[in-house]
Amino acid sequence: MRLGAVVLTQGTRPVELKALLDSVAAQRGPAVQTVVVANGVPLADLPELPEGVRGVETAENLGIPGGRNVGIEAFGHNGSDVDVVLFLDDDGLLPQDGDAERIRAAFTAEPRLGIVSFRIADPESGETQRRHVPRLRAADPMQSSKVTTFLGGASAVRSEVFATSGQLPGEFFYGHEETDLAWRALDAGWDIEYRADILLHHPKTPPSRHAVYNHNIARNRVWLARRNLPALLVPVYTGVWLLLTLARRPSGPALRAWFAGFAEGWRTPCGPRRPIRWRTVWRMTRLGRPPVI
C-alpha cells in the first residue's frame, strides 16, 4: 500500500513545515512519498526541503483545491503512482509514528473505503473543535464512524477515487471543496470514515481567519448544491443554510460578505452539473446527514 503525501505551503510557516515533514519521515513502515506544493511562491523562497521530498511550484496561488490537485498529479495522473494520497496542512503535525501503518491497514481491510478523515486536536489543550468532526453528532470526537464528508488538511484518499469521481473542484479556491468530492465519491459507491485513532495536531484557529471566508463559504455552498444535488433539493439546501446563517447573527461586514457570495453563487458558472442519485441521498440520510444541512 503505497502512500503519498501532499503538503501545500506559501512559505509563511517554515518552522512548522519542517516539523510536519519530520513527522511524516518518522512514520513506521515503508517511506511515505512526499510532495510540497509551493502555491504561488517560488520554491527558492522555501527552506531547503529534506532529502527525498519533492517540491513543485505554481505560477500563481491556485487556492487549496487547485494546489492539492497539482500535488495529486505529481504522483502521476490522478495519483496513480501511489495507492493513497494524504493531504496535510503545513502547520499540522503527525504526533503518532504509527498512523501511516493505520492508514495502510484501513484501506487494505476495506476495498470500498475511499476516504479517511483524521481527528484534529490542538497540541496544547488536546481539544478537538466541533467543526473538525465531520458529522452532525459531534459531541464525542473520540468516536469513529462512517461519515458523508471529510477534513481536507487531515485526510487520506484512495487514488482510485480521483479516477472514478474526479479531483477537487479548483474553482472553489477555498471552502467546501472536500464536501464536493465527498458527495461524488459517495455517489460512486465509496465509503468515507472518520478515524479518531489517526491524529493530526493543529493549532486551534477560527475559520474566519481567512479573508475570503464568509464570501466563499456562501458562494461555494450554492455551487455545491447546483453541481451535485437533485433539482428538488437545491432550494432546500441553500434555504436551510440561509436561515442558519441568519440565526447565528454574524456581524454586519460578515453578513454583507456572505450575501455577496450567496448572490455570486447563483449568477456565476459552477462547473459541470452531475446530480447525485436519490439512492445516494437516502444513503447519506441513513448515515445521519441528509444533504439538506
CSV table of C-alpha atoms in Angstrom, one decimal:
chain,number,residue,atom,x,y,z
A,1,MET,CA,0.0,0.0,0.0
A,2,ARG,CA,2.0,3.0,-1.3
A,3,LEU,CA,1.3,6.3,0.4
A,4,GLY,CA,2.0,9.8,-1.0
A,5,ALA,CA,1.6,13.0,1.0
A,6,VAL,CA,0.7,16.4,-0.5
A,7,VAL,CA,1.6,19.5,1.6
A,8,LEU,CA,0.6,22.9,0.5
A,9,THR,CA,2.6,25.9,1.6
A,10,GLN,CA,3.1,29.6,0.8
A,11,GLY,CA,6.4,29.7,2.6
A,12,THR,CA,5.0,31.6,5.6
A,13,ARG,CA,5.4,28.8,8.2
A,14,PRO,CA,8.9,27.4,7.6
A,15,VAL,CA,9.4,26.1,11.2
A,16,GLU,CA,6.0,24.3,11.2
A,17,LEU,CA,6.6,22.9,7.7
A,18,LYS,CA,9.9,21.3,8.7
A,19,ALA,CA,8.3,19.8,11.8
A,20,LEU,CA,5.5,18.3,9.7
A,21,LEU,CA,7.9,16.9,7.2
A,22,ASP,CA,10.0,15.4,10.0
A,23,SER,CA,6.8,13.8,11.5
A,24,VAL,CA,6.0,12.3,8.1
A,25,ALA,CA,9.5,10.9,7.7
A,26,ALA,CA,9.3,9.4,11.2
A,27,GLN,CA,6.3,7.2,10.3
A,28,ARG,CA,6.9,3.5,10.7
A,29,GLY,CA,6.7,1.2,7.7
A,30,PRO,CA,7.6,2.0,4.1
A,31,ALA,CA,8.6,5.6,3.5
A,32,VAL,CA,5.7,8.0,2.6
A,33,GLN,CA,6.5,9.7,-0.6
A,34,THR,CA,6.1,13.5,-0.1
A,35,VAL,CA,5.4,16.4,-2.4
A,36,VAL,CA,5.5,20.0,-1.2
A,37,VAL,CA,3.5,22.4,-3.4
A,38,ALA,CA,4.7,25.9,-3.3
A,39,ASN,CA,1.4,27.5,-4.1
A,40,GLY,CA,2.1,30.8,-5.8
A,41,VAL,CA,5.6,31.2,-4.4
A,42,PRO,CA,9.0,30.2,-5.9
A,43,LEU,CA,10.5,27.1,-4.4
A,44,ALA,CA,13.6,29.1,-4.0
A,45,ASP,CA,11.8,31.1,-1.3
A,46,LEU,CA,11.2,28.0,0.8
A,47,PRO,CA,13.7,26.5,3.3
A,48,GLU,CA,15.7,23.6,1.8
A,49,LEU,CA,13.5,20.5,1.7
A,50,PRO,CA,14.7,17.3,3.3
A,51,GLU,CA,16.2,14.6,1.1
A,52,GLY,CA,13.6,12.6,-0.7
A,53,VAL,CA,10.9,15.3,-0.5
A,54,ARG,CA,10.0,16.8,-3.9
A,55,GLY,CA,9.0,20.4,-4.5
A,56,VAL,CA,6.6,21.7,-7.1
A,57,GLU,CA,5.8,25.4,-7.6
A,58,THR,CA,2.8,27.0,-9.2
A,59,ALA,CA,3.0,30.4,-11.1
A,60,GLU,CA,0.0,31.7,-9.0
A,61,ASN,CA,-1.9,30.9,-5.9
A,62,LEU,CA,-4.4,28.3,-7.1
A,63,GLY,CA,-6.2,28.1,-3.8
A,64,ILE,CA,-6.5,25.0,-1.6
A,65,PRO,CA,-8.2,22.6,-4.1
A,66,GLY,CA,-6.2,23.8,-7.1
A,67,GLY,CA,-2.9,23.4,-5.2
A,68,ARG,CA,-3.8,20.0,-3.9
A,69,ASN,CA,-4.7,18.9,-7.4
A,70,VAL,CA,-1.2,19.8,-8.5
A,71,GLY,CA,0.1,17.6,-5.7
A,72,ILE,CA,-2.1,14.7,-6.8
A,73,GLU,CA,-0.7,15.0,-10.4
A,74,ALA,CA,2.8,15.0,-9.0
A,75,PHE,CA,2.2,11.3,-8.2
A,76,GLY,CA,1.1,10.5,-11.8
A,77,HIS,CA,-2.3,11.0,-13.5
A,78,ASN,CA,-4.9,11.0,-10.7
A,79,GLY,CA,-2.2,10.0,-8.3
A,80,SER,CA,-1.8,6.6,-10.0
A,81,ASP,CA,1.8,6.1,-8.9
A,82,VAL,CA,0.6,5.6,-5.3
A,83,ASP,CA,-2.4,3.9,-3.8
A,84,VAL,CA,-3.4,6.6,-1.3
A,85,VAL,CA,-2.8,10.3,-1.2
A,86,LEU,CA,-2.6,12.1,2.2
A,87,PHE,CA,-3.5,15.8,2.4
A,88,LEU,CA,-1.7,17.6,5.3
A,89,ASP,CA,-1.7,21.2,6.4
A,90,ASP,CA,1.7,22.8,6.6
A,91,ASP,CA,1.1,23.9,10.2
A,92,GLY,CA,0.0,20.4,11.2
A,93,LEU,CA,1.9,17.6,12.7
A,94,LEU,CA,1.6,13.8,12.9
A,95,PRO,CA,2.4,13.1,16.6
A,96,GLN,CA,1.9,9.3,16.4
A,97,ASP,CA,4.5,7.4,14.4
A,98,GLY,CA,2.1,4.6,13.7
A,99,ASP,CA,-0.5,6.5,11.7
A,100,ALA,CA,0.8,5.6,8.3
A,101,GLU,CA,0.5,1.9,9.2
A,102,ARG,CA,-3.0,2.5,10.5
A,103,ILE,CA,-3.9,4.1,7.2
A,104,ARG,CA,-2.4,1.2,5.2
A,105,ALA,CA,-4.3,-1.3,7.3
A,106,ALA,CA,-7.6,0.6,7.0
A,107,PHE,CA,-7.5,0.8,3.2
A,108,THR,CA,-6.2,-2.8,2.8
A,109,ALA,CA,-9.0,-4.2,5.0
A,110,GLU,CA,-11.9,-2.4,3.2
A,111,PRO,CA,-11.7,-2.3,-0.6
A,112,ARG,CA,-14.6,0.2,-0.8
A,113,LEU,CA,-13.1,2.6,1.7
A,114,GLY,CA,-12.3,5.7,-0.4
A,115,ILE,CA,-11.6,8.4,2.1
A,116,VAL,CA,-10.3,8.6,5.7
A,117,SER,CA,-10.7,11.8,7.8
A,118,PHE,CA,-8.3,12.1,10.7
A,119,ARG,CA,-9.0,13.5,14.2
A,120,ILE,CA,-7.6,17.0,14.6
A,121,ALA,CA,-6.6,18.2,18.0
A,122,ASP,CA,-4.9,21.3,19.4
A,123,PRO,CA,-1.4,20.3,20.5
A,124,GLU,CA,-1.6,22.4,23.7
A,125,SER,CA,-5.1,21.6,25.1
A,126,GLY,CA,-5.8,18.4,23.2
A,127,GLU,CA,-9.2,19.8,22.3
A,128,THR,CA,-10.9,18.8,19.0
A,129,GLN,CA,-13.1,21.6,17.8
A,130,ARG,CA,-16.7,20.6,17.0
A,131,ARG,CA,-16.3,21.8,13.4
A,132,HIS,CA,-13.4,19.3,12.9
A,133,VAL,CA,-15.7,16.3,13.5
A,134,PRO,CA,-17.4,15.7,10.1
A,135,ARG,CA,-20.8,14.7,11.3
A,136,LEU,CA,-23.8,16.4,13.0
A,137,ARG,CA,-23.5,14.3,16.2
A,138,ALA,CA,-20.0,15.7,17.0
A,139,ALA,CA,-20.1,15.8,20.8
A,140,ASP,CA,-17.7,12.8,21.1
A,141,PRO,CA,-14.7,13.3,18.9
A,142,MET,CA,-13.2,10.0,20.1
A,143,GLN,CA,-15.9,8.0,18.4
A,144,SER,CA,-15.0,6.8,14.9
A,145,SER,CA,-17.8,6.4,12.3
A,146,LYS,CA,-18.8,6.4,8.7
A,147,VAL,CA,-19.5,10.0,7.6
A,148,THR,CA,-20.5,12.0,4.5
A,149,THR,CA,-17.6,14.5,4.3
A,150,PHE,CA,-14.0,14.9,5.5
A,151,LEU,CA,-11.4,17.4,6.6
A,152,GLY,CA,-9.2,18.4,3.7
A,153,GLY,CA,-6.0,19.1,5.6
A,154,ALA,CA,-6.1,15.9,7.6
A,155,SER,CA,-7.2,13.2,5.3
A,156,ALA,CA,-6.2,10.3,3.1
A,157,VAL,CA,-7.9,9.5,-0.2
A,158,ARG,CA,-7.6,6.3,-2.3
A,159,SER,CA,-6.1,7.3,-5.7
A,160,GLU,CA,-8.9,5.3,-7.4
A,161,VAL,CA,-11.4,7.8,-6.0
A,162,PHE,CA,-9.9,10.5,-8.3
A,163,ALA,CA,-10.2,8.2,-11.3
A,164,THR,CA,-13.9,7.4,-10.6
A,165,SER,CA,-15.1,10.7,-9.1
A,166,GLY,CA,-12.7,13.4,-10.3
A,167,GLN,CA,-10.4,15.6,-8.3
A,168,LEU,CA,-11.1,18.6,-6.1
A,169,PRO,CA,-13.1,21.5,-7.7
A,170,GLY,CA,-10.3,24.0,-8.3
A,171,GLU,CA,-12.8,26.9,-9.0
A,172,PHE,CA,-13.9,26.8,-5.3
A,173,PHE,CA,-10.4,28.1,-4.3
A,174,TYR,CA,-11.3,27.8,-0.6
A,175,GLY,CA,-14.4,26.3,1.2
A,176,HIS,CA,-16.5,23.1,0.8
A,177,GLU,CA,-14.2,21.6,-1.8
A,178,GLU,CA,-13.9,18.4,0.3
A,179,THR,CA,-17.7,18.1,0.5
A,180,ASP,CA,-17.9,18.4,-3.3
A,181,LEU,CA,-15.5,15.5,-3.7
A,182,ALA,CA,-17.1,13.5,-0.9
A,183,TRP,CA,-20.6,13.6,-2.4
A,184,ARG,CA,-19.3,12.5,-5.7
A,185,ALA,CA,-17.3,9.7,-4.1
A,186,LEU,CA,-20.4,8.5,-2.1
A,187,ASP,CA,-22.4,8.5,-5.4
A,188,ALA,CA,-19.7,6.3,-6.9
A,189,GLY,CA,-20.1,3.8,-4.1
A,190,TRP,CA,-17.1,4.7,-1.9
A,191,ASP,CA,-17.2,4.8,1.9
A,192,ILE,CA,-15.9,7.7,4.0
A,193,GLU,CA,-14.7,7.1,7.6
A,194,TYR,CA,-13.8,9.5,10.4
A,195,ARG,CA,-11.0,7.8,12.3
A,196,ALA,CA,-10.4,9.1,15.9
A,197,ASP,CA,-7.3,6.9,16.3
A,198,ILE,CA,-5.5,8.7,13.4
A,199,LEU,CA,-4.3,12.1,14.8
A,200,LEU,CA,-3.2,15.4,13.4
A,201,HIS,CA,-2.0,18.1,15.7
A,202,HIS,CA,-3.1,21.5,14.5
A,203,PRO,CA,-3.4,24.8,16.5
A,204,LYS,CA,-6.9,25.8,17.4
A,205,THR,CA,-7.9,28.6,15.0
A,206,PRO,CA,-11.2,30.2,13.8
A,207,PRO,CA,-12.1,29.5,10.2
A,208,SER,CA,-12.9,33.2,9.8
A,209,ARG,CA,-9.2,34.0,9.9
A,210,HIS,CA,-9.3,33.6,6.1
A,211,ALA,CA,-10.2,37.0,4.5
A,212,VAL,CA,-12.4,35.2,1.9
A,213,TYR,CA,-14.2,33.0,4.4
A,214,ASN,CA,-17.7,34.5,4.5
A,215,HIS,CA,-17.8,35.2,0.8
A,216,ASN,CA,-16.5,31.8,-0.3
A,217,ILE,CA,-18.5,29.8,2.2
A,218,ALA,CA,-21.7,31.2,0.9
A,219,ARG,CA,-20.8,31.1,-2.8
A,220,ASN,CA,-19.4,27.6,-2.7
A,221,ARG,CA,-22.5,26.3,-0.8
A,222,VAL,CA,-24.6,27.4,-3.7
A,223,TRP,CA,-22.2,26.0,-6.2
A,224,LEU,CA,-22.1,22.7,-4.3
A,225,ALA,CA,-25.8,22.4,-4.4
A,226,ARG,CA,-26.1,23.4,-8.1
A,227,ARG,CA,-23.4,21.0,-9.1
A,228,ASN,CA,-24.4,17.9,-7.1
A,229,LEU,CA,-27.9,17.9,-5.7
A,230,PRO,CA,-31.1,16.7,-7.4
A,231,ALA,CA,-33.1,19.8,-8.6
A,232,LEU,CA,-35.7,19.4,-5.8
A,233,LEU,CA,-33.0,19.6,-3.1
A,234,VAL,CA,-31.1,22.7,-4.4
A,235,PRO,CA,-33.5,25.3,-2.9
A,236,VAL,CA,-33.9,23.3,0.3
A,237,TYR,CA,-30.2,23.0,0.9
A,238,THR,CA,-29.5,26.7,0.1
A,239,GLY,CA,-32.5,27.9,2.0
A,240,VAL,CA,-31.6,25.9,5.2
A,241,TRP,CA,-28.1,27.4,5.2
A,242,LEU,CA,-29.5,30.9,4.6
A,243,LEU,CA,-31.7,30.5,7.7
A,244,LEU,CA,-28.9,29.0,9.8
A,245,THR,CA,-26.6,31.9,8.8
A,246,LEU,CA,-29.2,34.5,9.9
A,247,ALA,CA,-29.8,32.6,13.1
A,248,ARG,CA,-26.1,32.8,14.0
A,249,ARG,CA,-26.3,36.6,13.8
A,250,PRO,CA,-23.0,37.4,12.2
A,251,SER,CA,-21.6,40.9,12.2
A,252,GLY,CA,-22.7,43.4,9.6
A,253,PRO,CA,-19.5,43.2,7.4
A,254,ALA,CA,-19.6,39.3,7.7
A,255,LEU,CA,-23.2,39.2,6.7
A,256,ARG,CA,-22.6,41.6,3.7
A,257,ALA,CA,-19.8,39.4,2.5
A,258,TRP,CA,-21.9,36.3,2.9
A,259,PHE,CA,-24.8,37.7,0.9
A,260,ALA,CA,-22.4,38.9,-1.8
A,261,GLY,CA,-21.0,35.4,-2.1
A,262,PHE,CA,-24.5,33.8,-2.0
A,263,ALA,CA,-25.6,36.0,-4.9
A,264,GLU,CA,-22.5,35.2,-6.8
A,265,GLY,CA,-23.1,31.5,-6.4
A,266,TRP,CA,-26.4,31.8,-8.3
A,267,ARG,CA,-25.2,34.1,-11.1
A,268,THR,CA,-21.8,32.6,-12.0
A,269,PRO,CA,-20.9,29.3,-13.6
A,270,CYS,CA,-20.4,26.5,-11.1
A,271,GLY,CA,-18.7,23.9,-13.3
A,272,PRO,CA,-20.3,20.7,-14.6
A,273,ARG,CA,-23.6,19.6,-13.1
A,274,ARG,CA,-23.7,15.9,-12.2
A,275,PRO,CA,-26.5,15.4,-9.6
A,276,ILE,CA,-26.1,12.5,-7.2
A,277,ARG,CA,-28.7,9.8,-7.3
A,278,TRP,CA,-31.6,9.6,-4.9
A,279,ARG,CA,-30.3,6.4,-3.5
A,280,THR,CA,-27.2,8.3,-2.5
A,281,VAL,CA,-29.4,10.9,-0.8
A,282,TRP,CA,-31.0,8.1,1.1
A,283,ARG,CA,-27.6,6.6,2.0
A,284,MET,CA,-26.4,9.9,3.3
A,285,THR,CA,-29.6,10.2,5.3
A,286,ARG,CA,-29.0,6.8,6.9
A,287,LEU,CA,-25.5,7.9,7.8
A,288,GLY,CA,-27.1,10.8,9.8
A,289,ARG,CA,-26.5,13.7,7.4
A,290,PRO,CA,-29.0,14.1,4.6
A,291,PRO,CA,-27.8,16.6,2.0
A,292,VAL,CA,-30.0,19.4,3.2
A,293,ILE,CA,-27.8,20.6,6.1
